[in-house]
Amino acid sequence: MACYFLCCGRAVPRRAALHKPRAGAAGCHLQTHPPNKRIASTFLHALAKEMDRSSLRPPLRPLVGVTACLKENGRGGWHHTVGDKYVRAAIQAVAALPVLIPAVGPEFGEDAAAMTEALDRLLDSLDGVLLTGSPSNVEPYHYGGEQSRQGTAHDPARDATTLPLIRHALDRGVPLFAICRGLQEVNVALGGTLHQLVHEVEGRRDHRSPKSSDIDVNYGPAHDIEIVEGGLLHRLLGERRVQVNSLHAQGVDRLAPRARLEAVAEDGQVEAFSVPDAPGFALALQWHPEHRALENPVSKKLFDAFAAACRSRAASRLVPPMRAAAE
Ligand SMILES: N[C@@H](CCC(=O)NCCCC(=O)O)C(=O)O
């Protein structure tokens, strides 16, 4: 990138201006002398060329962390896994570059300082975090719940990663978009609790998915949600009632103190909340907008909002050299 300083009335390349201060001058700096036409046109011509070049470049893809699960591979080994639909949504609906976040929490054990340092290092490099769904449940001890029913799938490594990650990302204003298990993790991370089997709760319907071999059946419309008037979701969608899919057995019991209710199902089950005191975008959904995201107008609006927040962070995080030189 061509970068010039108008130094002592002359346009000099940035490297010269920064490294060869004039005798008697307290280092080279931008002069306020009105430069002569030739110097100004040289500088502006270089700037225009650079701007033309930058306008030809594809828009910057924000880096979005996508949380992974730790699953046995059936041969005595373990894999860090993410559903392809989350990766595709990050690429296609957020126009981002997905970066998988492995379930590394246990590596840091009880060393909170080391975990914080690792999370800072990670979040310094990310423009957003997408908290994915998973068939596994958050372990009940994280929210004072009763022991899970026999045979319930858990993922302690993922819990040990996402719960501190969520708190750190929210505090640092890193845009956060949580889906299904991701919503449950945010609620638990912020001090809320979960129903472990919503369909066994008095007055609640069964929120589990059909057991079809057709993904479009399992992720198809399942019920309406009522959107809280004046909230973030209402502002983003402009509607008070939409249809969503439903693939969960757990659900919010007590909403975390920092969470703001955004939508409920017809049976009163929490379907979305935001975190208004977080400096950045923070929205958690119990349903799955990532399935055929661009074909669903509701999903597209939500991913558009998350994408805008990620782009804004990327722009502020990656200061162009020109602006850095001028500062
Ligand atoms: N296990 C929790 C969370 C449910 C969930 O995330 N379902 C989606 C799983 C598959 C996918 O990622 O789409 C619960 O049962 O409530």
CSV table of C-alpha atoms and ligand atoms in Angstrom, one decimal:
chain,number,residue,atom,x,y,z
A,1,MET,CA,0.0,0.0,0.0
A,2,ALA,CA,1.4,3.4,-1.0
A,3,CYS,CA,1.6,5.6,2.0
A,4,TYR,CA,3.0,9.2,1.9
A,5,PHE,CA,3.5,11.8,4.6
A,6,LEU,CA,3.5,15.5,3.7
A,7,CYS,CA,6.6,16.2,5.7
A,8,CYS,CA,8.1,19.7,5.9
A,9,GLY,CA,6.0,20.5,2.8
A,10,ARG,CA,7.3,17.6,0.7
A,11,ALA,CA,5.5,14.3,0.0
A,12,VAL,CA,7.8,11.6,1.2
A,13,PRO,CA,7.2,7.8,1.3
A,14,ARG,CA,6.1,6.7,4.8
A,15,ARG,CA,9.2,4.7,5.4
A,16,ALA,CA,11.4,7.7,4.8
A,17,ALA,CA,9.2,10.0,6.9
A,18,LEU,CA,9.2,7.7,9.8
A,19,HIS,CA,13.0,6.9,9.8
A,20,LYS,CA,14.8,10.0,8.8
A,21,PRO,CA,13.7,12.9,11.0
A,22,ARG,CA,15.0,16.2,9.8
A,23,ALA,CA,17.8,17.8,11.8
A,24,GLY,CA,16.2,20.1,14.4
A,25,ALA,CA,12.8,18.6,13.8
A,26,ALA,CA,11.3,16.7,16.7
A,27,GLY,CA,10.7,13.7,14.3
A,28,CYS,CA,8.9,14.1,11.1
A,29,HIS,CA,5.2,14.8,11.3
A,30,LEU,CA,2.4,16.0,9.1
A,31,GLN,CA,3.0,19.6,8.3
A,32,THR,CA,0.1,22.0,7.9
A,33,HIS,CA,1.8,24.0,5.1
A,34,PRO,CA,-0.5,24.1,2.1
A,35,PRO,CA,1.4,21.6,-0.2
A,36,ASN,CA,2.0,22.7,-3.8
A,37,LYS,CA,-0.3,21.3,-6.5
A,38,ARG,CA,2.2,18.8,-7.8
A,39,ILE,CA,2.8,17.2,-4.4
A,40,ALA,CA,-0.8,17.1,-3.5
A,41,SER,CA,-1.7,15.5,-6.8
A,42,THR,CA,1.0,12.9,-6.3
A,43,PHE,CA,-0.3,12.0,-3.0
A,44,LEU,CA,-4.0,12.0,-4.0
A,45,HIS,CA,-3.2,10.0,-7.2
A,46,ALA,CA,-1.5,7.3,-5.0
A,47,LEU,CA,-4.4,7.3,-2.6
A,48,ALA,CA,-6.9,6.9,-5.4
A,49,LYS,CA,-5.0,4.0,-6.9
A,50,GLU,CA,-4.9,2.3,-3.5
A,51,MET,CA,-8.6,2.9,-3.0
A,52,ASP,CA,-9.3,1.5,-6.5
A,53,ARG,CA,-7.3,-1.6,-5.6
A,54,SER,CA,-9.0,-2.0,-2.3
A,55,SER,CA,-12.5,-1.7,-4.0
A,56,LEU,CA,-11.5,-4.5,-6.4
A,57,ARG,CA,-10.7,-6.8,-3.5
A,58,PRO,CA,-13.6,-9.1,-2.3
A,59,PRO,CA,-15.1,-7.8,0.9
A,60,LEU,CA,-13.2,-8.9,4.0
A,61,ARG,CA,-14.6,-12.2,5.3
A,62,PRO,CA,-14.9,-12.0,9.1
A,63,LEU,CA,-13.5,-14.9,11.1
A,64,VAL,CA,-16.3,-16.7,13.0
A,65,GLY,CA,-15.5,-19.3,15.7
A,66,VAL,CA,-17.8,-22.4,15.4
A,67,THR,CA,-18.0,-24.5,18.6
A,68,ALA,CA,-17.2,-28.2,18.2
A,69,CYS,CA,-18.3,-31.3,20.2
A,70,LEU,CA,-15.9,-34.0,21.5
A,71,LYS,CA,-17.3,-37.4,20.4
A,72,GLU,CA,-15.9,-40.9,20.6
A,73,ASN,CA,-15.1,-42.3,17.1
A,74,GLY,CA,-16.1,-45.8,18.0
A,75,ARG,CA,-12.5,-47.1,17.7
A,76,GLY,CA,-11.2,-45.9,21.0
A,77,GLY,CA,-10.4,-42.5,19.7
A,78,TRP,CA,-12.0,-39.0,19.9
A,79,HIS,CA,-13.0,-36.5,17.3
A,80,HIS,CA,-13.8,-32.8,17.6
A,81,THR,CA,-16.9,-32.5,15.4
A,82,VAL,CA,-19.1,-29.8,13.9
A,83,GLY,CA,-22.3,-30.3,11.8
A,84,ASP,CA,-21.7,-29.3,8.2
A,85,LYS,CA,-24.8,-27.1,8.2
A,86,TYR,CA,-23.2,-24.8,10.8
A,87,VAL,CA,-20.1,-24.4,8.7
A,88,ARG,CA,-22.2,-23.8,5.5
A,89,ALA,CA,-24.3,-21.2,7.3
A,90,ALA,CA,-21.2,-19.4,8.5
A,91,ILE,CA,-19.8,-19.3,4.9
A,92,GLN,CA,-23.1,-18.7,3.0
A,93,ALA,CA,-25.4,-16.9,5.5
A,94,VAL,CA,-22.7,-14.9,7.4
A,95,ALA,CA,-20.3,-14.6,4.5
A,96,ALA,CA,-17.6,-15.5,7.0
A,97,LEU,CA,-14.7,-17.8,7.2
A,98,PRO,CA,-15.5,-20.4,9.9
A,99,VAL,CA,-12.8,-21.4,12.4
A,100,LEU,CA,-13.6,-24.5,14.4
A,101,ILE,CA,-13.3,-24.1,18.2
A,102,PRO,CA,-12.3,-27.5,19.5
A,103,ALA,CA,-13.5,-28.6,22.9
A,104,VAL,CA,-10.2,-27.8,24.6
A,105,GLY,CA,-11.5,-26.7,28.0
A,106,PRO,CA,-10.3,-29.7,29.9
A,107,GLU,CA,-6.7,-29.0,28.8
A,108,PHE,CA,-6.8,-26.0,31.1
A,109,GLY,CA,-8.3,-27.9,34.0
A,110,GLU,CA,-8.8,-25.7,37.0
A,111,ASP,CA,-6.3,-23.1,35.8
A,112,ALA,CA,-8.7,-20.3,35.3
A,113,ALA,CA,-5.9,-17.8,34.4
A,114,ALA,CA,-4.6,-20.1,31.7
A,115,MET,CA,-8.1,-20.6,30.3
A,116,THR,CA,-8.7,-16.8,30.3
A,117,GLU,CA,-5.4,-16.2,28.5
A,118,ALA,CA,-6.3,-18.8,25.9
A,119,LEU,CA,-9.8,-17.4,25.5
A,120,ASP,CA,-8.3,-13.9,25.1
A,121,ARG,CA,-5.9,-15.1,22.5
A,122,LEU,CA,-8.7,-16.8,20.6
A,123,LEU,CA,-11.2,-14.0,20.9
A,124,ASP,CA,-8.5,-11.4,19.8
A,125,SER,CA,-8.5,-13.3,16.5
A,126,LEU,CA,-12.3,-13.8,16.0
A,127,ASP,CA,-15.0,-11.5,14.8
A,128,GLY,CA,-17.9,-13.6,16.1
A,129,VAL,CA,-18.8,-16.9,17.7
A,130,LEU,CA,-21.5,-19.3,16.5
A,131,LEU,CA,-22.6,-21.7,19.3
A,132,THR,CA,-23.8,-24.8,17.6
A,133,GLY,CA,-26.5,-27.4,18.5
A,134,SER,CA,-25.7,-30.9,19.6
A,135,PRO,CA,-27.6,-34.0,20.7
A,136,SER,CA,-25.5,-34.0,24.0
A,137,ASN,CA,-26.8,-32.2,27.1
A,138,VAL,CA,-25.1,-29.7,29.3
A,139,GLU,CA,-24.2,-31.6,32.5
A,140,PRO,CA,-26.8,-30.7,35.2
A,141,TYR,CA,-24.2,-30.0,37.9
A,142,HIS,CA,-23.4,-26.7,36.1
A,143,TYR,CA,-26.8,-25.4,37.0
A,144,GLY,CA,-27.6,-27.4,40.2
A,145,GLY,CA,-29.9,-29.8,38.3
A,146,GLU,CA,-30.7,-33.4,39.2
A,147,GLN,CA,-28.6,-36.2,37.8
A,148,SER,CA,-29.5,-36.9,34.2
A,149,ARG,CA,-31.6,-39.9,33.3
A,150,GLN,CA,-29.6,-43.1,32.5
A,151,GLY,CA,-28.3,-43.1,28.9
A,152,THR,CA,-28.3,-39.3,28.5
A,153,ALA,CA,-25.4,-38.1,26.2
A,154,HIS,CA,-23.2,-35.4,27.7
A,155,ASP,CA,-20.1,-33.6,26.5
A,156,PRO,CA,-18.1,-32.4,29.5
A,157,ALA,CA,-15.2,-31.2,27.3
A,158,ARG,CA,-17.6,-29.0,25.3
A,159,ASP,CA,-19.2,-27.6,28.5
A,160,ALA,CA,-15.7,-26.8,29.9
A,161,THR,CA,-15.0,-24.9,26.7
A,162,THR,CA,-18.2,-23.1,25.8
A,163,LEU,CA,-19.3,-21.9,29.3
A,164,PRO,CA,-16.2,-19.8,30.0
A,165,LEU,CA,-16.0,-18.8,26.3
A,166,ILE,CA,-19.5,-17.4,26.4
A,167,ARG,CA,-18.9,-15.3,29.5
A,168,HIS,CA,-15.6,-14.0,28.0
A,169,ALA,CA,-17.1,-13.3,24.5
A,170,LEU,CA,-20.0,-11.4,26.0
A,171,ASP,CA,-17.8,-9.3,28.3
A,172,ARG,CA,-15.5,-8.4,25.4
A,173,GLY,CA,-18.4,-7.6,23.1
A,174,VAL,CA,-17.6,-10.3,20.6
A,175,PRO,CA,-20.8,-11.0,18.6
A,176,LEU,CA,-22.4,-14.2,19.8
A,177,PHE,CA,-25.1,-16.2,18.0
A,178,ALA,CA,-26.3,-19.3,19.9
A,179,ILE,CA,-28.4,-22.1,18.5
A,180,CYS,CA,-30.3,-24.8,20.4
A,181,ARG,CA,-27.6,-26.3,22.8
A,182,GLY,CA,-25.9,-23.0,22.3
A,183,LEU,CA,-28.9,-21.2,23.8
A,184,GLN,CA,-28.9,-23.6,26.7
A,185,GLU,CA,-25.2,-23.1,27.3
A,186,VAL,CA,-25.6,-19.3,27.3
A,187,ASN,CA,-28.4,-19.6,29.9
A,188,VAL,CA,-26.3,-21.9,32.1
A,189,ALA,CA,-23.1,-19.8,31.6
A,190,LEU,CA,-25.0,-16.7,32.9
A,191,GLY,CA,-26.6,-18.5,35.9
A,192,GLY,CA,-29.9,-19.8,34.5
A,193,THR,CA,-31.2,-23.4,34.8
A,194,LEU,CA,-32.7,-26.0,32.4
A,195,HIS,CA,-35.6,-28.4,32.2
A,196,GLN,CA,-33.9,-31.7,31.3
A,197,LEU,CA,-37.0,-33.2,29.7
A,198,VAL,CA,-39.4,-30.4,28.6
A,199,HIS,CA,-42.0,-32.9,27.4
A,200,GLU,CA,-42.4,-34.2,31.0
A,201,VAL,CA,-43.0,-30.7,32.4
A,202,GLU,CA,-46.7,-29.9,33.2
A,203,GLY,CA,-48.2,-27.9,30.4
A,204,ARG,CA,-45.3,-28.2,28.0
A,205,ARG,CA,-45.6,-29.9,24.6
A,206,ASP,CA,-43.0,-32.3,23.1
A,207,HIS,CA,-40.3,-30.2,21.5
A,208,ARG,CA,-38.3,-33.1,20.2
A,209,SER,CA,-37.9,-33.6,16.5
A,210,PRO,CA,-39.7,-36.2,14.3
A,211,LYS,CA,-37.5,-39.2,13.9
A,212,SER,CA,-37.5,-39.1,10.1
A,213,SER,CA,-34.7,-40.1,7.8
A,214,ASP,CA,-35.5,-36.9,5.8
A,215,ILE,CA,-33.6,-33.9,7.3
A,216,ASP,CA,-36.2,-31.5,5.8
A,217,VAL,CA,-38.8,-33.2,7.9
A,218,ASN,CA,-36.8,-33.1,11.1
A,219,TYR,CA,-35.8,-29.5,10.6
A,220,GLY,CA,-39.1,-28.4,9.1
A,221,PRO,CA,-41.6,-26.0,10.7
A,222,ALA,CA,-42.9,-27.4,14.0
A,223,HIS,CA,-44.7,-24.7,15.9
A,224,ASP,CA,-45.2,-20.9,16.2
A,225,ILE,CA,-43.4,-18.6,18.5
A,226,GLU,CA,-44.7,-15.4,20.0
A,227,ILE,CA,-42.1,-12.6,19.8
A,228,VAL,CA,-41.9,-10.1,22.6
A,229,GLU,CA,-42.9,-6.6,21.3
A,230,GLY,CA,-40.1,-4.1,21.1
A,231,GLY,CA,-37.3,-6.6,21.7
A,232,LEU,CA,-34.3,-7.3,19.5
A,233,LEU,CA,-36.0,-10.2,17.7
A,234,HIS,CA,-39.0,-8.1,17.0
A,235,ARG,CA,-36.8,-5.3,15.6
A,236,LEU,CA,-34.9,-7.7,13.4
A,237,LEU,CA,-37.9,-9.6,12.1
A,238,GLY,CA,-40.6,-6.9,12.2
A,239,GLU,CA,-43.1,-9.7,13.1
A,240,ARG,CA,-44.8,-10.9,16.3
A,241,ARG,CA,-45.4,-14.5,15.3
A,242,VAL,CA,-43.3,-16.8,13.1
A,243,GLN,CA,-43.0,-20.6,12.6
A,244,VAL,CA,-39.8,-22.4,13.7
A,245,ASN,CA,-38.5,-25.9,13.8
A,246,SER,CA,-37.9,-27.8,17.1
A,247,LEU,CA,-35.3,-30.4,18.0
A,248,HIS,CA,-34.7,-30.3,21.7
A,249,ALA,CA,-35.5,-32.2,24.8
A,250,GLN,CA,-34.0,-29.7,27.2
A,251,GLY,CA,-35.1,-26.1,27.5
A,252,VAL,CA,-34.8,-23.0,29.7
A,253,ASP,CA,-36.3,-23.4,33.1
A,254,ARG,CA,-35.1,-20.3,35.0
A,255,LEU,CA,-33.9,-17.6,32.6
A,256,ALA,CA,-30.5,-16.2,33.5
A,257,PRO,CA,-30.6,-12.7,35.2
A,258,ARG,CA,-28.7,-11.0,32.3
A,259,ALA,CA,-31.0,-12.6,29.7
A,260,ARG,CA,-33.8,-10.7,28.1
A,261,LEU,CA,-36.7,-12.8,26.9
A,262,GLU,CA,-37.3,-12.4,23.2
A,263,ALA,CA,-39.8,-15.2,22.3
A,264,VAL,CA,-41.8,-18.1,23.7
A,265,ALA,CA,-43.6,-21.1,22.2
A,266,GLU,CA,-47.3,-21.4,22.5
A,267,ASP,CA,-46.8,-23.6,25.7
A,268,GLY,CA,-44.7,-20.8,27.3
A,269,GLN,CA,-41.3,-22.5,26.7
A,270,VAL,CA,-38.5,-20.0,26.1
A,271,GLU,CA,-37.5,-19.9,22.4
A,272,ALA,CA,-35.1,-17.0,22.3
A,273,PHE,CA,-33.4,-14.4,24.5
A,274,SER,CA,-30.8,-11.7,24.1
A,275,VAL,CA,-28.2,-10.3,26.5
A,276,PRO,CA,-28.8,-6.5,26.3
A,277,ASP,CA,-25.9,-5.6,28.7
A,278,ALA,CA,-23.3,-7.2,26.4
A,279,PRO,CA,-21.4,-4.6,24.4
A,280,GLY,CA,-21.8,-6.7,21.2
A,281,PHE,CA,-24.6,-8.6,19.4
A,282,ALA,CA,-25.8,-11.4,21.6
A,283,LEU,CA,-28.8,-13.5,20.5
A,284,ALA,CA,-29.7,-17.1,21.5
A,285,LEU,CA,-32.3,-19.2,19.7
A,286,GLN,CA,-33.8,-22.6,20.7
A,287,TRP,CA,-34.6,-23.4,17.1
A,288,HIS,CA,-32.3,-24.1,14.1
A,289,PRO,CA,-32.0,-21.2,11.6
A,290,GLU,CA,-28.9,-22.7,10.1
A,291,HIS,CA,-31.0,-25.4,8.2
A,292,ARG,CA,-31.4,-24.0,4.6
A,293,ALA,CA,-30.7,-20.6,6.1
A,294,LEU,CA,-30.8,-18.6,2.9
A,295,GLU,CA,-34.2,-20.1,1.9
A,296,ASN,CA,-35.9,-19.0,5.1
A,297,PRO,CA,-36.6,-15.3,5.3
A,298,VAL,CA,-36.6,-15.4,9.1
A,299,SER,CA,-33.3,-17.2,9.3
A,300,LYS,CA,-31.7,-14.9,6.7
A,301,LYS,CA,-32.7,-11.7,8.6
A,302,LEU,CA,-31.1,-13.2,11.8
A,303,PHE,CA,-27.9,-14.3,10.1
A,304,ASP,CA,-27.7,-10.9,8.3
A,305,ALA,CA,-27.8,-9.1,11.7
A,306,PHE,CA,-25.1,-11.4,13.1
A,307,ALA,CA,-23.0,-10.9,9.9
A,308,ALA,CA,-23.2,-7.2,10.2
A,309,ALA,CA,-22.0,-7.3,13.8
A,310,CYS,CA,-19.1,-9.6,12.8
A,311,ARG,CA,-18.1,-7.3,9.8
A,312,SER,CA,-18.2,-4.3,12.1
A,313,ARG,CA,-15.8,-6.1,14.6
A,314,ALA,CA,-13.6,-7.2,11.7
A,315,ALA,CA,-13.3,-3.7,10.4
A,316,SER,CA,-12.4,-2.3,13.8
A,317,ARG,CA,-10.1,-5.2,14.5
A,318,LEU,CA,-8.1,-5.1,11.3
A,319,VAL,CA,-7.2,-1.4,11.0
A,320,PRO,CA,-5.9,-0.7,7.4
A,321,PRO,CA,-2.2,0.2,7.4
A,322,MET,CA,-3.1,3.7,6.0
A,323,ARG,CA,-5.3,4.5,9.0
A,324,ALA,CA,-2.6,3.1,11.3
A,325,ALA,CA,0.0,5.3,9.7
A,326,ALA,CA,-2.1,8.4,10.0
A,327,GLU,CA,-2.8,7.8,13.7
B,1,LIG,N1,-29.2,-31.8,23.6
B,1,LIG,C1,-30.0,-30.6,23.8
B,1,LIG,C2,-29.8,-29.6,22.6
B,1,LIG,C3,-30.5,-30.1,21.4
B,1,LIG,C4,-29.9,-29.7,20.1
B,1,LIG,O1,-28.9,-28.9,20.0
B,1,LIG,N2,-30.4,-30.3,19.0
B,1,LIG,C5,-29.8,-30.3,17.7
B,1,LIG,C6,-28.9,-31.5,17.5
B,1,LIG,C7,-28.5,-31.7,16.1
B,1,LIG,C8,-28.0,-30.4,15.4
B,1,LIG,O2,-26.9,-29.9,15.7
B,1,LIG,O3,-28.8,-29.9,14.6
B,1,LIG,C9,-31.5,-30.9,24.0
B,1,LIG,O4,-31.9,-32.0,23.7
B,1,LIG,O5,-32.2,-30.0,24.3
